[in-house]
């Protein structure tokens, strides 16, 4: 398949990225009888769960709503151990899936793609790896992840520090002991919160560098006893049906009442009941106008602020931990297990970077606010170049040599997050303006993959081999995106959802990167398009040479 020594064998499809979405896409396309090559930068499958192996890494969708649903046999044979599985359970699960469905046989590992170019005459993509190998395929499917490019801020003298220092997604793969060490963690997003909780148990001293607090909610994890797992297996069809019916494919769904429908006393009780539930209950099960009504978001935040004050002994520390720059629900709320109590420990300090910004790194530690603190280890939990990062690292050249980076210079444009005008036969799993990142990810990834697979099956059946989304279909989707975003508080907030990664210099243009109209509408809309012969997707039979 490689063209190092002679002409490449033309494949039906190349899939870039072997995470949760890419693996399933490979399985589905093989079912269609296609010749498929998966390409993966890591040494194994797993994507997010391959890279993010820092202590404390776990998902915070309920396990039984997060796993693949496509194979009854897989559902039957896998026993989950915790309500919110840690990476140490999820990664073996994905390895098991790879084994069971013989995925690895069709994957080139340790391979990064640097270029992908469309040949209009021959109706195929050429994909080139950093090491010069190339592949040709009629279809190119990207499943490159939304949070796959880690970002470490460009601090002055960043390279001077002599001890181990790394981004959370680059946690050492060899045994790495932090016991008794002086550890710094920079960043307090969902990842920072998870890793801080674990470091506080092990480190001799932990210093947390926080720029802004986040609205954290208790995860309420627990083991799943064997008899409950058996019940979950019996309930899987109902669980997935439930997920298909809720706004973001979680088992939690929005309360039908609006904030103003309920008295302040009842609201307090309501918040308490959501706070007592596992996972995303407070964000996903809140009043119907939480996402659009500032008063509703502020009241939920005030409730959480009271919780923070009650749990943190030092009122000044509590005050620093309470977010000031965003409302509850406008950024992804981290899930925690004893996070706030960490700051009551003797061996933990919190540094407020708004008051005392990091000035530079030294050979021995970090200088902030004029004070140098010495460390053995520095952990950067500073987030990712969300969604665009992974696309920007590949030089995609479409029809008439259009560059994707150029086309997306003022923000990405797609149809349903899956197709881009000017890029024929390129289909995207979990793309910008798609569903999957504002969703219980695997649920929406499965739908995305199945949509792509159904489209290609339809094309096979009709004898088509070229698909390009029409310019006006792309424009209509982007208009819908803008209309959907207008009332949403999340669209008015800087975060990785809006492409303003505050860890990346120069990103200033806010652009809500995900579809927020609710997955139920998305499914209806996309099904209707398919039922009408894929309206807007220009399908044709091209000569291929
Ligand atoms: P996030 O949510 O983007 O969080 C990144 C954190 O790093 C956040 O606390 C940032 O502070 C902080 N940060 C970023 N740049 C800096 C600099 N220069 N100095 C200090 N602190 C900085 O990434 P995560 O990895 O935690 O989570 C990503 C997603 O993964 C999450 O939403 C889940 O879906 C899973 P800020 O708040 O911007 O002030």
Short mmCIF file of C-alpha atoms in Angstrom, two decimals, residues 152-509:
data_model
loop_
_atom_site.label_atom_id
_atom_site.label_comp_id
_atom_site.label_asym_id
_atom_site.label_seq_id
_atom_site.Cartn_x
_atom_site.Cartn_y
_atom_site.Cartn_z
CA UNK A 152 2.22 24.18 26.66
CA UNK A 153 2.45 27.96 27.11
CA UNK A 154 5.57 29.58 25.79
CA UNK A 155 6.92 30.74 29.16
CA UNK A 156 10.16 32.66 29.31
CA UNK A 157 12.99 30.13 29.79
CA UNK A 158 10.53 27.29 29.35
CA UNK A 159 13.39 24.88 28.57
CA UNK A 160 15.58 25.81 31.52
CA UNK A 161 13.83 23.68 34.13
CA UNK A 162 16.00 20.60 34.78
CA UNK A 163 13.44 18.23 36.26
CA UNK A 164 10.77 16.18 34.48
CA UNK A 165 8.14 18.45 32.97
CA UNK A 166 5.42 17.51 30.53
CA UNK A 167 1.88 18.09 29.37
CA UNK A 168 -0.72 15.80 30.96
CA UNK A 169 -1.30 14.02 27.65
CA UNK A 170 2.42 13.21 27.51
CA UNK A 171 2.62 11.57 30.92
CA UNK A 172 5.64 9.20 30.92
CA UNK A 173 4.85 5.70 29.68
CA UNK A 174 7.45 4.14 31.94
CA UNK A 175 6.69 3.89 35.69
CA UNK A 176 6.94 7.40 37.09
CA UNK A 177 6.85 7.98 40.82
CA UNK A 178 5.82 11.31 42.29
CA UNK A 179 5.74 10.07 45.89
CA UNK A 180 7.19 12.63 48.24
CA UNK A 181 8.21 14.96 45.38
CA UNK A 182 7.64 18.70 45.06
CA UNK A 183 5.09 18.89 42.27
CA UNK A 184 3.65 21.87 40.38
CA UNK A 185 0.45 21.59 38.34
CA UNK A 186 -0.39 24.49 36.02
CA UNK A 187 -4.02 24.61 34.85
CA UNK A 188 -7.32 23.78 36.53
CA UNK A 189 -9.59 22.62 33.70
CA UNK A 190 -11.19 19.16 33.64
CA UNK A 191 -7.75 17.57 33.29
CA UNK A 192 -6.05 19.72 35.93
CA UNK A 193 -8.77 18.93 38.46
CA UNK A 194 -8.34 15.18 37.90
CA UNK A 195 -4.56 15.19 38.13
CA UNK A 196 -4.45 17.60 41.09
CA UNK A 197 -6.65 15.25 43.15
CA UNK A 198 -4.18 12.41 42.59
CA UNK A 199 -1.02 14.48 43.04
CA UNK A 200 -2.33 15.78 46.37
CA UNK A 201 -2.40 12.19 47.66
CA UNK A 202 1.15 11.38 46.56
CA UNK A 203 3.28 14.49 46.41
CA UNK A 204 5.40 15.68 49.31
CA UNK A 205 4.23 19.14 48.36
CA UNK A 206 1.83 20.21 45.63
CA UNK A 207 1.54 23.74 44.25
CA UNK A 208 -1.44 24.45 42.01
CA UNK A 209 -1.10 27.38 39.60
CA UNK A 210 -4.56 28.59 38.71
CA UNK A 211 -5.40 31.35 36.29
CA UNK A 212 -9.18 31.04 36.64
CA UNK A 213 -11.33 28.70 38.68
CA UNK A 214 -13.91 26.39 37.20
CA UNK A 215 -17.39 25.36 38.31
CA UNK A 216 -16.64 21.83 39.47
CA UNK A 217 -19.32 19.36 40.50
CA UNK A 218 -18.90 16.08 42.44
CA UNK A 219 -18.56 13.11 40.10
CA UNK A 220 -19.95 10.60 42.61
CA UNK A 221 -18.14 7.65 41.20
CA UNK A 222 -18.55 4.18 42.70
CA UNK A 223 -17.86 0.55 41.84
CA UNK A 224 -20.42 -1.35 39.75
CA UNK A 225 -21.18 -4.62 41.59
CA UNK A 226 -21.46 -7.72 39.32
CA UNK A 227 -25.22 -8.04 39.81
CA UNK A 228 -25.72 -4.38 38.79
CA UNK A 229 -23.56 -4.98 35.71
CA UNK A 230 -25.83 -7.86 34.75
CA UNK A 231 -28.84 -5.55 35.08
CA UNK A 232 -27.08 -2.88 32.99
CA UNK A 233 -26.56 -5.47 30.26
CA UNK A 234 -30.26 -6.26 30.25
CA UNK A 235 -31.00 -2.51 30.18
CA UNK A 236 -28.59 -1.54 27.38
CA UNK A 237 -31.29 -1.17 24.72
CA UNK A 238 -33.28 1.16 26.98
CA UNK A 239 -30.14 3.09 28.01
CA UNK A 240 -29.19 3.78 24.39
CA UNK A 241 -32.78 4.61 23.52
CA UNK A 242 -32.76 7.12 26.38
CA UNK A 243 -29.51 8.63 25.11
CA UNK A 244 -31.00 9.00 21.63
CA UNK A 245 -33.86 11.02 23.11
CA UNK A 246 -31.92 13.57 25.20
CA UNK A 247 -30.40 16.88 24.08
CA UNK A 248 -26.77 15.80 24.36
CA UNK A 249 -27.08 11.99 24.34
CA UNK A 250 -26.43 11.68 28.06
CA UNK A 251 -28.77 9.78 30.33
CA UNK A 252 -29.40 13.16 32.00
CA UNK A 253 -31.85 15.46 30.29
CA UNK A 254 -32.93 19.04 30.73
CA UNK A 255 -35.74 19.78 33.17
CA UNK A 256 -38.75 21.05 31.19
CA UNK A 257 -39.27 23.99 33.58
CA UNK A 258 -37.72 27.40 32.99
CA UNK A 259 -35.75 29.09 35.77
CA UNK A 260 -38.49 31.67 36.41
CA UNK A 261 -41.16 28.96 36.78
CA UNK A 262 -39.71 27.91 40.12
CA UNK A 263 -39.48 29.71 43.48
CA UNK A 264 -36.04 30.40 45.00
CA UNK A 265 -36.70 27.83 47.77
CA UNK A 266 -37.67 25.13 45.28
CA UNK A 267 -34.65 25.99 43.14
CA UNK A 268 -32.33 25.39 46.07
CA UNK A 269 -33.87 21.95 46.64
CA UNK A 270 -33.65 21.24 42.92
CA UNK A 271 -29.96 22.19 42.76
CA UNK A 272 -29.27 20.07 45.85
CA UNK A 273 -30.90 17.04 44.22
CA UNK A 274 -28.87 17.53 41.02
CA UNK A 275 -25.67 18.07 43.03
CA UNK A 276 -26.31 14.76 44.82
CA UNK A 277 -26.62 12.87 41.52
CA UNK A 278 -23.64 11.44 39.65
CA UNK A 279 -21.92 13.03 36.66
CA UNK A 280 -23.27 15.88 34.59
CA UNK A 281 -26.67 16.06 36.33
CA UNK A 282 -26.29 19.72 37.36
CA UNK A 283 -25.29 20.83 33.86
CA UNK A 284 -27.47 18.52 31.78
CA UNK A 285 -30.49 18.17 34.08
CA UNK A 286 -30.85 21.85 34.93
CA UNK A 287 -33.63 24.27 33.94
CA UNK A 288 -34.45 24.39 30.24
CA UNK A 289 -33.05 27.92 29.91
CA UNK A 290 -29.74 27.35 31.72
CA UNK A 291 -27.87 27.78 28.44
CA UNK A 292 -29.58 31.01 27.41
CA UNK A 293 -30.69 32.81 30.57
CA UNK A 294 -27.97 34.60 32.46
CA UNK A 295 -30.02 34.63 35.68
CA UNK A 296 -30.39 30.83 35.54
CA UNK A 297 -26.67 30.33 34.97
CA UNK A 298 -25.77 32.83 37.68
CA UNK A 299 -28.06 31.19 40.26
CA UNK A 300 -26.58 27.73 39.58
CA UNK A 301 -23.10 29.27 39.95
CA UNK A 302 -24.09 30.96 43.22
CA UNK A 303 -25.23 27.58 44.51
CA UNK A 304 -21.85 26.06 43.63
CA UNK A 305 -19.99 29.03 45.13
CA UNK A 306 -21.76 28.33 48.45
CA UNK A 307 -20.63 24.71 48.22
CA UNK A 308 -17.04 25.77 47.55
CA UNK A 309 -17.08 28.13 50.55
CA UNK A 310 -18.49 25.37 52.76
CA UNK A 311 -15.83 22.89 51.68
CA UNK A 312 -12.69 25.04 51.69
CA UNK A 313 -11.46 26.07 55.16
CA UNK A 314 -9.65 29.28 54.18
CA UNK A 315 -12.16 31.84 52.85
CA UNK A 316 -9.44 33.58 50.81
CA UNK A 317 -8.54 30.31 49.07
CA UNK A 318 -12.24 29.58 48.50
CA UNK A 319 -12.63 32.98 46.91
CA UNK A 320 -9.76 32.34 44.50
CA UNK A 321 -11.28 28.99 43.52
CA UNK A 322 -14.67 30.53 42.68
CA UNK A 323 -14.77 31.41 38.96
CA UNK A 324 -15.23 35.09 38.12
CA UNK A 325 -14.92 35.21 34.35
CA UNK A 326 -17.63 32.82 33.21
CA UNK A 327 -21.07 31.61 34.16
CA UNK A 328 -21.93 28.05 35.11
CA UNK A 329 -22.56 25.93 32.02
CA UNK A 330 -20.68 28.17 29.60
CA UNK A 331 -17.49 26.12 29.87
CA UNK A 332 -17.22 22.42 30.37
CA UNK A 333 -17.66 21.87 34.15
CA UNK A 334 -14.95 19.58 35.56
CA UNK A 335 -16.13 16.64 37.66
CA UNK A 336 -14.37 16.20 40.98
CA UNK A 337 -13.92 13.82 43.87
CA UNK A 338 -12.62 15.70 46.90
CA UNK A 339 -11.05 18.43 44.74
CA UNK A 340 -11.93 21.34 46.98
CA UNK A 341 -10.79 19.51 50.14
CA UNK A 342 -7.33 19.18 48.54
CA UNK A 343 -6.85 22.86 49.33
CA UNK A 344 -7.35 22.16 53.06
CA UNK A 345 -4.31 19.87 53.06
CA UNK A 346 -1.08 21.03 54.70
CA UNK A 347 0.96 19.91 51.69
CA UNK A 348 -1.00 21.90 49.08
CA UNK A 349 -0.72 25.55 48.03
CA UNK A 350 -2.78 27.49 45.54
CA UNK A 351 -1.15 30.26 43.51
CA UNK A 352 -3.50 32.80 41.96
CA UNK A 353 -2.00 33.61 38.58
CA UNK A 354 -4.30 36.57 38.08
CA UNK A 355 -2.60 38.27 41.02
CA UNK A 356 0.86 36.80 40.47
CA UNK A 357 1.38 35.68 36.85
CA UNK A 358 4.13 33.26 35.89
CA UNK A 359 7.16 35.33 34.86
CA UNK A 360 9.55 32.59 33.86
CA UNK A 361 10.83 29.14 34.56
CA UNK A 362 14.23 28.57 36.13
CA UNK A 363 16.52 25.55 36.41
CA UNK A 364 14.84 24.71 39.69
CA UNK A 365 11.28 25.91 39.47
CA UNK A 366 8.80 28.64 38.59
CA UNK A 367 8.87 32.37 39.27
CA UNK A 368 5.50 34.04 39.71
CA UNK A 369 4.77 37.37 41.34
CA UNK A 370 8.48 37.80 41.97
CA UNK A 371 8.69 34.59 44.03
CA UNK A 372 10.58 31.51 42.93
CA UNK A 373 9.21 28.17 44.09
CA UNK A 374 11.42 25.09 43.66
CA UNK A 375 10.00 21.88 42.17
CA UNK A 376 11.05 18.36 41.25
CA UNK A 377 8.31 17.98 38.64
CA UNK A 378 6.17 20.41 36.63
CA UNK A 379 2.93 19.18 35.07
CA UNK A 380 1.27 21.30 32.41
CA UNK A 381 -2.50 20.75 32.46
CA UNK A 382 -2.85 23.65 30.07
CA UNK A 383 -5.24 22.17 27.54
CA UNK A 384 -5.27 21.64 23.81
CA UNK A 385 -5.41 23.42 20.48
CA UNK A 386 -9.01 22.35 20.18
CA UNK A 387 -10.36 20.92 16.94
CA UNK A 388 -8.48 23.12 14.48
CA UNK A 389 -5.10 22.12 15.89
CA UNK A 390 -5.22 18.63 14.40
CA UNK A 391 -6.49 19.89 11.03
CA UNK A 392 -3.91 22.65 10.84
CA UNK A 393 -1.08 20.17 11.19
CA UNK A 394 -2.00 18.44 7.93
CA UNK A 395 -1.72 20.32 4.64
CA UNK A 396 -5.08 19.39 3.09
CA UNK A 397 -5.30 20.41 -0.55
CA UNK A 398 -8.69 20.04 -2.15
CA UNK A 399 -10.07 20.67 -5.62
CA UNK A 400 -8.16 23.36 -7.57
CA UNK A 401 -5.44 23.09 -4.90
CA UNK A 402 -7.58 24.88 -2.31
CA UNK A 403 -5.83 24.79 1.05
CA UNK A 404 -8.03 23.90 4.01
CA UNK A 405 -6.03 26.19 6.28
CA UNK A 406 -6.69 29.06 3.86
CA UNK A 407 -10.35 28.20 3.46
CA UNK A 408 -10.74 28.11 7.24
CA UNK A 409 -8.63 31.19 7.94
CA UNK A 410 -11.64 33.13 9.28
CA UNK A 411 -13.07 30.07 10.98
CA UNK A 412 -14.02 26.60 9.80
CA UNK A 413 -16.99 25.97 7.53
CA UNK A 414 -18.58 22.55 7.08
CA UNK A 415 -21.85 20.87 6.46
CA UNK A 416 -22.93 19.00 9.60
CA UNK A 417 -19.27 18.82 10.63
CA UNK A 418 -18.79 16.06 8.07
CA UNK A 419 -18.08 17.59 4.68
CA UNK A 420 -16.35 20.68 3.30
CA UNK A 421 -17.10 22.29 -0.06
CA UNK A 422 -14.03 22.08 -2.28
CA UNK A 423 -12.82 18.87 -0.63
CA UNK A 424 -14.48 16.04 -2.55
CA UNK A 425 -14.50 12.57 -1.02
CA UNK A 426 -13.17 13.87 2.27
CA UNK A 427 -15.47 13.00 5.14
CA UNK A 428 -14.95 13.99 8.73
CA UNK A 429 -15.61 12.17 11.96
CA UNK A 430 -16.10 14.68 14.78
CA UNK A 431 -15.47 17.80 12.76
CA UNK A 432 -16.11 21.47 13.49
CA UNK A 433 -19.82 22.34 13.62
CA UNK A 434 -20.66 18.69 14.08
CA UNK A 435 -22.38 17.08 16.97
CA UNK A 436 -19.90 14.92 18.79
CA UNK A 437 -18.08 17.33 21.07
CA UNK A 438 -21.17 18.90 22.54
CA UNK A 439 -22.43 15.47 23.22
CA UNK A 440 -21.77 12.29 25.13
CA UNK A 441 -18.92 11.72 22.71
CA UNK A 442 -19.14 8.02 21.73
CA UNK A 443 -22.91 8.23 21.24
CA UNK A 444 -22.57 11.01 18.69
CA UNK A 445 -19.39 9.53 17.20
CA UNK A 446 -21.27 6.34 16.45
CA UNK A 447 -23.99 8.33 14.72
CA UNK A 448 -21.38 10.30 12.76
CA UNK A 449 -19.58 7.11 11.67
CA UNK A 450 -22.83 5.40 10.72
CA UNK A 451 -23.88 8.44 8.67
CA UNK A 452 -20.62 8.39 6.73
CA UNK A 453 -20.90 4.62 6.26
CA UNK A 454 -24.52 4.81 5.09
CA UNK A 455 -23.58 7.55 2.62
CA UNK A 456 -20.77 5.42 1.17
CA UNK A 457 -23.04 2.36 1.06
CA UNK A 458 -25.64 4.40 -0.81
CA UNK A 459 -22.98 5.57 -3.25
CA UNK A 460 -21.79 2.00 -3.79
CA UNK A 461 -25.34 0.90 -4.49
CA UNK A 462 -25.96 3.71 -6.97
CA UNK A 463 -22.58 3.39 -8.68
CA UNK A 464 -21.29 6.79 -7.47
CA UNK A 465 -17.69 7.38 -6.47
CA UNK A 466 -17.52 11.14 -5.95
CA UNK A 467 -19.20 13.27 -3.31
CA UNK A 468 -18.76 16.97 -2.72
CA UNK A 469 -20.98 19.03 -0.49
CA UNK A 470 -22.55 21.94 -2.39
CA UNK A 471 -21.47 25.48 -1.48
CA UNK A 472 -25.03 26.49 -0.63
CA UNK A 473 -25.54 23.43 1.60
CA UNK A 474 -22.42 24.41 3.52
CA UNK A 475 -23.64 27.99 3.76
CA UNK A 476 -27.07 26.91 5.00
CA UNK A 477 -25.47 24.84 7.74
CA UNK A 478 -23.25 27.73 8.79
CA UNK A 479 -26.27 30.06 8.85
CA UNK A 480 -28.04 27.58 11.10
CA UNK A 481 -24.96 27.42 13.31
CA UNK A 482 -24.98 31.19 13.66
CA UNK A 483 -28.72 31.29 14.46
CA UNK A 484 -28.31 28.51 17.03
CA UNK A 485 -25.33 30.21 18.62
CA UNK A 486 -26.92 33.64 18.97
CA UNK A 487 -28.88 33.13 22.21
CA UNK A 488 -26.37 30.74 23.74
CA UNK A 489 -24.23 31.93 26.64
CA UNK A 490 -21.59 29.37 25.69
CA UNK A 491 -21.09 31.19 22.39
CA UNK A 492 -20.31 34.40 24.27
CA UNK A 493 -17.60 32.83 26.43
CA UNK A 494 -13.93 32.27 25.67
CA UNK A 495 -13.13 28.57 25.82
CA UNK A 496 -12.02 25.70 23.64
CA UNK A 497 -15.66 25.40 22.54
CA UNK A 498 -15.41 28.82 20.88
CA UNK A 499 -11.91 28.43 19.51
CA UNK A 500 -10.52 31.03 21.91
CA UNK A 501 -8.03 28.78 23.53
CA UNK A 502 -6.68 31.11 26.12
CA UNK A 503 -3.53 29.03 26.10
CA UNK A 504 -2.77 30.06 22.51
CA UNK A 505 -1.52 33.51 21.70
CA UNK A 506 -3.36 35.44 19.04
CA UNK A 507 -6.67 33.55 18.99
CA UNK A 508 -9.15 36.35 19.30
CA UNK A 509 -12.07 35.57 17.01
#
